[in-house]
C-alpha cells in the first residue's frame, strides 16, 4: 500500500507525521519525495546500502559538424531551449524538458541525446528505528524542476514490496502532484489557522482530481476556533478527519533536536488503522 | 527602488508572519506575495481585491477528434505517457511539449495557450499587495512569480514608492529562484532545528548563485539554544550577518487566527522589540547596499 503525506504548504508537520506513522508501523519504507529539502534522513539516521545513485535525464546533444543552422529544432521547441544563431544551434539545458521534439525535427540527424544529472537517490535502513527503510532523493542545486527526479524515484519504488509512506513536497505544484499521484491514500496535514484551511482546500482539489481517497490530520491542534473551522470544512467536503495532534512545545523541542518522540504513538496507530480500514472497502 | 525578499529554505518557519510584521512597521512600501502556490499574505492583511488578471503560460494540446485516425503515433512519441490515440488520457502528465501535435500525420492536434492562473492587486491595511494564484498542478510558477514582481515594480515606480517587501516562496526551486534574481537583499527566516540548519545551507548555496546579499533572522531562537548557537557560529564562519532573533511565541499562531500581524496583537512585547530591531538592521543593510550601488554607478 502506498500512502502519501501531503499538505498545501510547508511547515504544517508533514515530515513529522510521516515519521510518526513510520515509527508506529513495523516494516515500512519511507520515501522522502521532498527532494528540494529532504529531511527524513536527519531523523532516521540511515545506514545506506550502497553509495548514492546518480539520477539523470536526457538532454539533446548537437553535433555541430552536422548542423546546418536550418532552425527546425528551435521552431519545434516550445520551451525555448534551443536557439539558432550564426548557422549553429545552441542548447539552454536548464529550459529543456527532455521531450525529444528537436531530435525528431532535425533532418540532418545532428541531434542525439546525452545524460544530464539531476539528483541522487540513496537507499538505506534506519539505524535508530530498525523497522524503517528510507529512500531519499536529493535534487541537484540549480535543477529547475523536481518532477523528473520524483518520477524516476517512483519508478525505482515500483521494485519495492511492502508498504510505502511518501513524504511529499509541500504545496500543490507539479512536484507535489508527481509525488502524490498513484497513491492508494493521501493524508493531508493541516494547521488550525486560516492559512491552514486555505492551503488544505487547494491540496484537496488536487487529490480529488487525481481521485485518491483522502483524509485530514490537524496538527498543532489547540481545540479552539481554528480547529472548529477545519472540522466544519471537512464535514462540508465529506472528507474524514483522521486525527488531531495537539500542539505540544515539548514535542517541538524534541523535533528540533532530531528526535521522533513517542508522545503521539497511539494517535499514529489509530491513523494507520483508519487508513487500512478504508483500503479494504 | 529596493526590493527585500523574505525567504526560508522551507515552509513553516514563520516567513509570512514576519513579512507581514515588517510590512506593518515599514512606512512606504508595496507588498508582493510570491508564494503563488499557496498565497497567504492576503489573509492577514485584510486584502480587498482591486484588480484580477488572467495569467497564461505554456501550451496544451487540443485534439480535433474528427480528424484523428487513431494511428497511435502520438502515443508512441509522447515521452510523458499523457496521450493515447488522440485522447489526452493523463492531462496531469502532459508537459505541453507539442511533440504529439507536430508529428500527428492527420494534423489533428493544435497547441493552444494554457490558462495557468490569475494575479491580483489588492488594497490592504499594510499597503498595496500584488499576489497570485497558480492553477492546479501548473508548473509555470517561476513565470508567475516574475509577473507579480514586475507588476509591483510598475506600481512602485508610478507612485514613487522606494521599497518593495516580497514574501518569497519556500524552498529552493524555480519559484524561489524567480523571486530572488535581481532583488537587493534576501532575509532568510530560519529555525534552530537540525532541519533548519540543513535547509539554510542549501538556501545559501542558491543565493550565492545570484551574488545577492543575505541576512538571517532566527525564529523561535529559544526553542533549542544549542542549535541557535550553532546557527550563529555557522553564519559567522560563512560571513552571513544575523539581523535578528525572535523568541518562540504563541502570539504568532494567535495573530494568524485573528487575521492580524503580530505587531497589532495585544501583549506582544516579547516579539515586538526584536522585530523593530530586526527592521532597523535591515534598513541599515539596505542603506549600505544603496550607497554601494550609487558608488559603482
Ligand atoms: S528535448 Fe524538447 S525541450 Fe529539450 S531542447 Fe529538444 S525540443 Fe526543446
Ligand atoms: S534542426 Fe538540426 S540542422 Fe537544423 S538547426 Fe537544429 S540541429 Fe541544426
Ligand atoms: S497521431 Fe494524430 S491521428 Fe494519430 S492517433 Fe494521435 S491524434 Fe490521432
Ligand atoms: S504535448 Fe507533449 S506531453 Fe502533452 S500529450 Fe503531447 S506529446 Fe505528450
mmCIF file of C-alpha atoms and ligand atoms in Angstrom, chain A residues 60 73 76-79 81-82 91 95-103 113, ligand 1:
data_model
loop_
_atom_site.group_PDB
_atom_site.id
_atom_site.type_symbol
_atom_site.label_atom_id
_atom_site.label_comp_id
_atom_site.label_asym_id
_atom_site.label_seq_id
_atom_site.Cartn_x
_atom_site.Cartn_y
_atom_site.Cartn_z
ATOM 1 C CA UNK A 60 19.920 16.863 -26.651
ATOM 2 C CA UNK A 73 14.792 22.258 -33.868
ATOM 3 C CA UNK A 76 9.506 22.941 -32.503
ATOM 4 C CA UNK A 77 10.893 23.580 -29.047
ATOM 5 C CA UNK A 78 8.016 25.131 -27.120
ATOM 6 C CA UNK A 79 10.260 25.737 -24.117
ATOM 7 C CA UNK A 81 15.505 25.693 -25.024
ATOM 8 C CA UNK A 82 17.191 25.859 -28.425
ATOM 9 C CA UNK A 91 21.022 24.492 -26.259
ATOM 10 C CA UNK A 95 14.956 25.079 -20.073
ATOM 11 C CA UNK A 96 14.867 21.662 -21.699
ATOM 12 C CA UNK A 97 12.050 19.295 -20.735
ATOM 13 C CA UNK A 98 13.622 16.284 -22.455
ATOM 14 C CA UNK A 99 10.665 15.797 -24.756
ATOM 15 C CA UNK A 100 12.716 14.698 -27.738
ATOM 16 C CA UNK A 101 10.898 17.030 -30.136
ATOM 17 C CA UNK A 102 14.059 18.553 -31.574
ATOM 18 C CA UNK A 103 15.519 15.118 -32.161
ATOM 19 C CA UNK A 113 20.832 12.566 -26.662
HETATM 20 S S1 LIG C 1 14.244 17.871 -25.994
HETATM 21 FE FE1 LIG C 1 12.351 19.064 -26.198
HETATM 22 S S2 LIG C 1 12.580 20.662 -24.668
HETATM 23 FE FE2 LIG C 1 14.602 19.797 -24.965
HETATM 24 S S3 LIG C 1 15.507 21.118 -26.495
HETATM 25 FE FE3 LIG C 1 14.582 19.398 -27.585
HETATM 26 S S4 LIG C 1 12.553 20.139 -28.136
HETATM 27 FE FE4 LIG C 1 13.314 21.523 -26.579
#
